[in-house]
Coordinates of C-alpha atoms and ligand atoms in Angstrom, one line a residue:
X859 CA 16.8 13.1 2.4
X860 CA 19.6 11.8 0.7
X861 CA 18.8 8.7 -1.3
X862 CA 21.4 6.5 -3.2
X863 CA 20.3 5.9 -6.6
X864 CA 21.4 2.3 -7.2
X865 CA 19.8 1.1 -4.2
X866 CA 16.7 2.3 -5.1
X867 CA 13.6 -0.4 -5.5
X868 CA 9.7 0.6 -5.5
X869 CA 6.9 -0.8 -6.6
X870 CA 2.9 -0.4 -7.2
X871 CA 0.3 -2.9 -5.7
X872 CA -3.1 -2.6 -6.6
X873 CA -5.4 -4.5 -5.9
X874 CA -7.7 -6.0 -8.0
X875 CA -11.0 -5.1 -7.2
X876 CA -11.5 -2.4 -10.5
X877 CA -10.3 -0.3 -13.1
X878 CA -7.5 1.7 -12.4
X879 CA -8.8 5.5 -11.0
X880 CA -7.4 8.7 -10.5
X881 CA -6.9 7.9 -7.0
X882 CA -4.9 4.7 -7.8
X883 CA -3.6 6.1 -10.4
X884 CA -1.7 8.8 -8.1
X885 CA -0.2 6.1 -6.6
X886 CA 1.1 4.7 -9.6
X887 CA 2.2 7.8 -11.1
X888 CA 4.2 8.6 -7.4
X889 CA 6.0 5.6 -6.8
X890 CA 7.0 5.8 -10.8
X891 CA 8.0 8.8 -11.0
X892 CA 9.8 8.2 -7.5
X893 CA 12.0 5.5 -8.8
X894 CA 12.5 7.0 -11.9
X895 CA 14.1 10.2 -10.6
X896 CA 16.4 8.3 -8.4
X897 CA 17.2 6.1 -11.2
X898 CA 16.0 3.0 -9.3
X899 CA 13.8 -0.1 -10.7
X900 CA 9.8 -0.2 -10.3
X901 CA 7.7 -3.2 -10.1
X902 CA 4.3 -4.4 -10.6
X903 CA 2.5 -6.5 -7.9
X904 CA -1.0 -7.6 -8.5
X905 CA -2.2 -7.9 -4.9
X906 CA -4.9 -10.4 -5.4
X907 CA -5.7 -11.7 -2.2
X908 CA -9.6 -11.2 -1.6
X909 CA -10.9 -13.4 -3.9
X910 CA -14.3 -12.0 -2.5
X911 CA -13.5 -8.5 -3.6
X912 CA -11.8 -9.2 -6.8
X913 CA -13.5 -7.9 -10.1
X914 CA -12.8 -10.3 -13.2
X915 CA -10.3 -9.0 -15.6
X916 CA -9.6 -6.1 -13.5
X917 CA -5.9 -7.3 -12.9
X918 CA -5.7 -7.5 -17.0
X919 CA -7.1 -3.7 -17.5
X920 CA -5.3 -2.1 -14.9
X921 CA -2.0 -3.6 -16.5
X922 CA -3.0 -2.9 -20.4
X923 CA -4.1 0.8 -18.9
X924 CA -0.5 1.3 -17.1
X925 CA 0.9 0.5 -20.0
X926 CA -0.7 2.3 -22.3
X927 CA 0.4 5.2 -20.2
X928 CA 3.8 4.1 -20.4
X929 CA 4.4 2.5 -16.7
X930 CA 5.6 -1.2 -16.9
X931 CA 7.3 -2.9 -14.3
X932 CA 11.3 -4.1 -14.2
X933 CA 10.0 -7.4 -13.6
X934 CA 8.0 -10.0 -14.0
X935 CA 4.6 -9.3 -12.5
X936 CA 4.1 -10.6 -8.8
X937 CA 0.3 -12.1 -7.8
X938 CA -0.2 -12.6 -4.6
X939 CA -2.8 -15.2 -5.3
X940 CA 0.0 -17.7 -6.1
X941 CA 2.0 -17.1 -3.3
X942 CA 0.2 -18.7 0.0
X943 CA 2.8 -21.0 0.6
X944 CA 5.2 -18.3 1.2
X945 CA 2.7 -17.0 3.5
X946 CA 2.1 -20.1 5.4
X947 CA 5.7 -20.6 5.8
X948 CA 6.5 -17.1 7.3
X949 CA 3.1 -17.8 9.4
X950 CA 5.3 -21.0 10.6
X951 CA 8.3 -19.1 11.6
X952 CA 6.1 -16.6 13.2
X953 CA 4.8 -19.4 15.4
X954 CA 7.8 -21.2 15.9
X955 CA 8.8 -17.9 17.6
X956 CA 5.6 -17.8 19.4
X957 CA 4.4 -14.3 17.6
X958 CA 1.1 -15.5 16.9
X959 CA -1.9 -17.1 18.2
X960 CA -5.2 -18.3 17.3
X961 CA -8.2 -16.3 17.9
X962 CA -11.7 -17.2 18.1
X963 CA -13.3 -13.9 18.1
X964 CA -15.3 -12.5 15.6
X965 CA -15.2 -9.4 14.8
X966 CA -19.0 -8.3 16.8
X967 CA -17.4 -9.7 19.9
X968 CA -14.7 -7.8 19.4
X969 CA -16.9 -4.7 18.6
X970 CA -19.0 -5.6 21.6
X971 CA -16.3 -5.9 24.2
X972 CA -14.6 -3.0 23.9
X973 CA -15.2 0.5 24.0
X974 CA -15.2 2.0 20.2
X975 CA -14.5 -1.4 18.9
X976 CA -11.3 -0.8 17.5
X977 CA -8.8 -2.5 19.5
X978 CA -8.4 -6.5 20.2
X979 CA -8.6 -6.6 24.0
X980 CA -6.3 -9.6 24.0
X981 CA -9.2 -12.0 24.4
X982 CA -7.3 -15.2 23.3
X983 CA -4.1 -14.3 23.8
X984 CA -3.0 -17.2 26.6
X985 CA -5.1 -19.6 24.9
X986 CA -8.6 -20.3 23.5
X987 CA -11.7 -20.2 25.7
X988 CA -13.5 -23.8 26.6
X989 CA -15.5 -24.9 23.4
X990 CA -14.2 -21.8 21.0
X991 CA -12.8 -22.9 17.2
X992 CA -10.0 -20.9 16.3
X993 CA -11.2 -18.2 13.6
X994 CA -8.2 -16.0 12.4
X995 CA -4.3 -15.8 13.6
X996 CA -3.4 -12.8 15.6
X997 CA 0.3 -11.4 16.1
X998 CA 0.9 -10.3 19.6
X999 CA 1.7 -6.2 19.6
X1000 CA 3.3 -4.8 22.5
X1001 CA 3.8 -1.1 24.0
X1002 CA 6.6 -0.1 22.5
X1003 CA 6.3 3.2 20.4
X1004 CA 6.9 2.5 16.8
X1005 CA 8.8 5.3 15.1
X1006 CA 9.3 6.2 11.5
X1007 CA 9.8 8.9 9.1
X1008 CA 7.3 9.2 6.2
X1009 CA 8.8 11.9 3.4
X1010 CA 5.7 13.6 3.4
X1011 CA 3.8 13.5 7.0
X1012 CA 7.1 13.3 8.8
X1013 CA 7.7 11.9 12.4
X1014 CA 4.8 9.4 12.5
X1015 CA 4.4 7.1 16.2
X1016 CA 2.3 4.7 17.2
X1017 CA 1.8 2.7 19.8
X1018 CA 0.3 -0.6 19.1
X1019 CA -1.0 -2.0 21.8
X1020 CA -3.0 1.4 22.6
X1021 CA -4.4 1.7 19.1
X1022 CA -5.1 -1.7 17.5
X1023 CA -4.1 -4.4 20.0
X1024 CA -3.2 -7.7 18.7
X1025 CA -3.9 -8.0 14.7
X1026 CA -4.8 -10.4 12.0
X1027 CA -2.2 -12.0 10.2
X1028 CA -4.5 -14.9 8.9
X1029 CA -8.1 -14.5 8.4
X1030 CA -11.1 -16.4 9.7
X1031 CA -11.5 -17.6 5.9
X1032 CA -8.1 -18.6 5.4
X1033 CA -6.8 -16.0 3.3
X1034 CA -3.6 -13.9 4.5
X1035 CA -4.0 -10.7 5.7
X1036 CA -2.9 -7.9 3.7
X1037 CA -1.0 -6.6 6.8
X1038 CA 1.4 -9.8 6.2
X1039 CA 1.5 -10.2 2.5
X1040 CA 2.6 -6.7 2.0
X1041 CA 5.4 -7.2 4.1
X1042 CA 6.4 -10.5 3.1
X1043 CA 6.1 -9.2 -0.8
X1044 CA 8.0 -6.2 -0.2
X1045 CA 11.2 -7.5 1.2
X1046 CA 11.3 -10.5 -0.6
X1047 CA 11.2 -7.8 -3.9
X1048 CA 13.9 -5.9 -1.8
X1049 CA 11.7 -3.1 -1.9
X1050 CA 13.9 -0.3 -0.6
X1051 CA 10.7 3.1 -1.0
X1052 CA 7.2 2.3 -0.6
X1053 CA 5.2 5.4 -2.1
X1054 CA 1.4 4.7 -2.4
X1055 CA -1.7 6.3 -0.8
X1056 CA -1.9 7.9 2.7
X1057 CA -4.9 5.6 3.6
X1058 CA -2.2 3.2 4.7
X1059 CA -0.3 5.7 6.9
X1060 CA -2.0 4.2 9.7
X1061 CA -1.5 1.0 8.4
X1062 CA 2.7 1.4 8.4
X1063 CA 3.4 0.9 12.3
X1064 CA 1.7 -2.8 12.0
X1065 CA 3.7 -3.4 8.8
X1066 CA 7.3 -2.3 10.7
X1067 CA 6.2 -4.4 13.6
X1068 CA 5.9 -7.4 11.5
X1069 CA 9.3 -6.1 9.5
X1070 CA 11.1 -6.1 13.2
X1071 CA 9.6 -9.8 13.9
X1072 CA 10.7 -11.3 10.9
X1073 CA 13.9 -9.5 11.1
X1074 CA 13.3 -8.0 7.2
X1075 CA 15.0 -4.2 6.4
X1076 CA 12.4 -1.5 7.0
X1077 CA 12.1 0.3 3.8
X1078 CA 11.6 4.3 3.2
X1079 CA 7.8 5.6 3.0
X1080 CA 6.5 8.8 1.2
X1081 CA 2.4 8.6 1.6
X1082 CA 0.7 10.6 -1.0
X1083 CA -2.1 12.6 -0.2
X1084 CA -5.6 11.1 -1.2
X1085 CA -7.7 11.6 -4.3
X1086 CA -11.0 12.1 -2.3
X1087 CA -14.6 13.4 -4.4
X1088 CA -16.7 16.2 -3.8
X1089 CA -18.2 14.5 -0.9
X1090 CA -14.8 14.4 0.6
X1091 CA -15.0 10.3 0.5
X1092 CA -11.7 8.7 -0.9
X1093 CA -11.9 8.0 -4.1
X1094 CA -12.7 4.3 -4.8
X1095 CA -14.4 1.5 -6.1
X1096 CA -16.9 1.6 -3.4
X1097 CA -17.6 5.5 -3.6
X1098 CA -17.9 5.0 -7.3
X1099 CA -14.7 6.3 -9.0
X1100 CA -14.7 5.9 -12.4
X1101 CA -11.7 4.3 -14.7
X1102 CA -9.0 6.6 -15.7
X1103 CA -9.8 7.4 -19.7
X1104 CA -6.4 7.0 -21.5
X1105 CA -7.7 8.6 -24.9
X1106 CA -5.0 11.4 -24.2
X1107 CA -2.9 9.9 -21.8
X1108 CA -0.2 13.1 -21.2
X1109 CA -4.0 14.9 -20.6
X1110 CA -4.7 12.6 -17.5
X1111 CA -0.9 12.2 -16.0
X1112 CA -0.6 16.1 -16.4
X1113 CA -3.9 16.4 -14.1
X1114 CA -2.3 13.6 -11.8
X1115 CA 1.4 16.2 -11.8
X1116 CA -0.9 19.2 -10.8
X1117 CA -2.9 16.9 -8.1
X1118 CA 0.6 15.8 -6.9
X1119 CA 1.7 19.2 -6.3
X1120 CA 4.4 19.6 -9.1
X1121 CA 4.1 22.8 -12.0
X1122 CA 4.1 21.2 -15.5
X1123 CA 3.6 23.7 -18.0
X1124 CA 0.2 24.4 -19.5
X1125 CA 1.7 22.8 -23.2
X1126 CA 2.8 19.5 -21.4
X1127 CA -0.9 18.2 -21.6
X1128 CA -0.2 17.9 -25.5
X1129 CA 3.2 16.2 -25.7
X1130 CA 3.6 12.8 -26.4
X1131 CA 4.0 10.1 -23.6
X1132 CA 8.1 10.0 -23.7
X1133 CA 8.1 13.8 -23.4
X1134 CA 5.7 13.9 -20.3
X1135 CA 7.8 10.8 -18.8
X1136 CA 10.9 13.2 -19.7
X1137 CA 9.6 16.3 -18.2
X1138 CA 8.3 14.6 -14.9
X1139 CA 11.3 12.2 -14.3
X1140 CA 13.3 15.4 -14.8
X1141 CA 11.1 17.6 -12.4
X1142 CA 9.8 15.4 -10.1
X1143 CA 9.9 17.2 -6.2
X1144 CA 8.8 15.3 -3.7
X1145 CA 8.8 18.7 -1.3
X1146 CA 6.2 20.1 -3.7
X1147 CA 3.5 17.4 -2.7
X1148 CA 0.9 18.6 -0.4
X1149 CA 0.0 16.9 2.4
X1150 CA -3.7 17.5 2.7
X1151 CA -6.3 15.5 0.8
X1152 CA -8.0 17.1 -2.6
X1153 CA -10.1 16.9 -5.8
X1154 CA -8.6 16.2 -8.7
X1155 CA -8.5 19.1 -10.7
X1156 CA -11.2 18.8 -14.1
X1157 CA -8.6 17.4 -17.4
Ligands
LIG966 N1 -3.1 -3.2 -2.5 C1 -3.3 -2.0 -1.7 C2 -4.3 -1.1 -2.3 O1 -4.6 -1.3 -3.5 C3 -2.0 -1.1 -1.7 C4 -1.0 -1.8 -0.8 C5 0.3 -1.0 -0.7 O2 0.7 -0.2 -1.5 O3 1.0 -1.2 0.3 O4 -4.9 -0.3 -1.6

């Protein structure tokens, strides 16, 4: 793939709800290393959305641990938690072009109505039922196929309607759905390559969807494979990962090189952080990452 180098914006958005681990921590090291190689910028955007699900001080030590392994970001640090009137504007446009619609499902009805529970059967699409509240805002999919190219899995499709139905843009407590914010955030940072987890492969077609309604450029993806444990869970805060230790921070971004498919040699675990940071800008290949999830290999 042929990528111009001073077009090249990309970014890391993790959300606040722990320390940063390995399985974060790939995504970080990805989409750095990413720009880096193509000479491009890299940002920092604290998506801090789910007040619910946010740790305290999280959003401080993942930042203090990124940079203490040598990633800051071009720019200014983004939260999302101070940007809902952006949000609620673009939710205004959406409606003005009659895109969205309130719903007053929750989500057992949903799970009770439809086989497998998994896609919104359009319940409230031509308007609310007598005596329902609207809950949540729901963009209307259709059946096109979506089409895109990820640099890792390749040709992905999906057709909306088939697969997820009509989605949240707006949630029943008020909060904007990651779905929207991620899109909204990354073309108003002109993000130009999204690298981050494959997790959100299946997230992708929704996000072009709402790229196509707003009329926003649809950037490149690379999804990395997944850190998962030895249970075969993805690693996270819910399945217990633990924070990335930094003691000997070339140690930890060598095993994250390794996990990523790349061949550092065996000495670059000792070198100091600007000669890691030299060796895997200078090295980094994309076509060496494999696609399937894995363990990270012991430090
Ligand atoms: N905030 C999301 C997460 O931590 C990542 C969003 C993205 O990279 O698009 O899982």
């Amino acid at each position: 793939m042929n990528i111009s180098s001073n077009t090249y914006r990309g970014r890391f958005a993790p959300s606040p709800t722990g320390p940063l681990h390995f399985g974060s921590l790939v995504a970080a090291v990805g989409s750095y290393l990413d720009a880096r190689s193509h000479d491009g910028e890299w940002l920092i955007r604290i998506e801090d959305l789910d007040p619910p699900r946010e740790v305290y001080g999280a959003s401080r030590e993942i930042l203090d641990t990124l940079k203490t392994l040598g990633m800051e970001s071009d720019a200014p640090v983004i939260y999302q938690s101070g940007r809902s009137s952006t949000y609620e504007s673009v939710l205004a446009d959406l409606n003005r072009g009659r895109h969205i619609y309130p719903c007053a499902c929750s989500r057992k009805e949903i799970t009770d109505s439809t086989p497998g529970g998994h896609i919104y059967p359009g319940t409230c699409r031509n308007g609310l039922p007598p005596d329902r509240n609207p809950r949540s805002l729901r963009v209307k999919v259709n059946e096109a196929d979506i089409r895109f190219i990820d640099r890792l899995y390749g040709k992905i499709r999906q057709q909306l309607d088939l697969t997820v139905g009509d989605f949240v843009v707006r949630r029943a407590d008020q909060l904007t759905a990651y779905q929207l914010a991620v899109v909204v955030d990354d073309a108003r940072q002109n993000i130009t390559h999204v690298v981050r987890g494959s997790d959100l492969l299946d997230s992708t077609p929704r996000q072009i969807h709402l790229q196509r309604l707003l009329g926003y450029p649809v950037p490149e993806y690379l999804h990395l494979p997944i850190a998962v444990n030895a249970s075969g869970e993805k690693l996270s805060k819910q399945t217990g990962a633990t924070a990335v230790t930094t003691i000997k921070p070339s140690r930890i971004l060598t095993v994250v090189l390794e996990f990523l498919g790349q061949k550092p040699p065996r000495d670059l675990r000792d070198s100091t952080l600007a000669e890691f940071w030299q060796w895997g800008i200078e090295n980094w290949d994309p076509a060496r990452i494999p696609v399937k999830q894995s363990l990270p290999a012991p430090e």
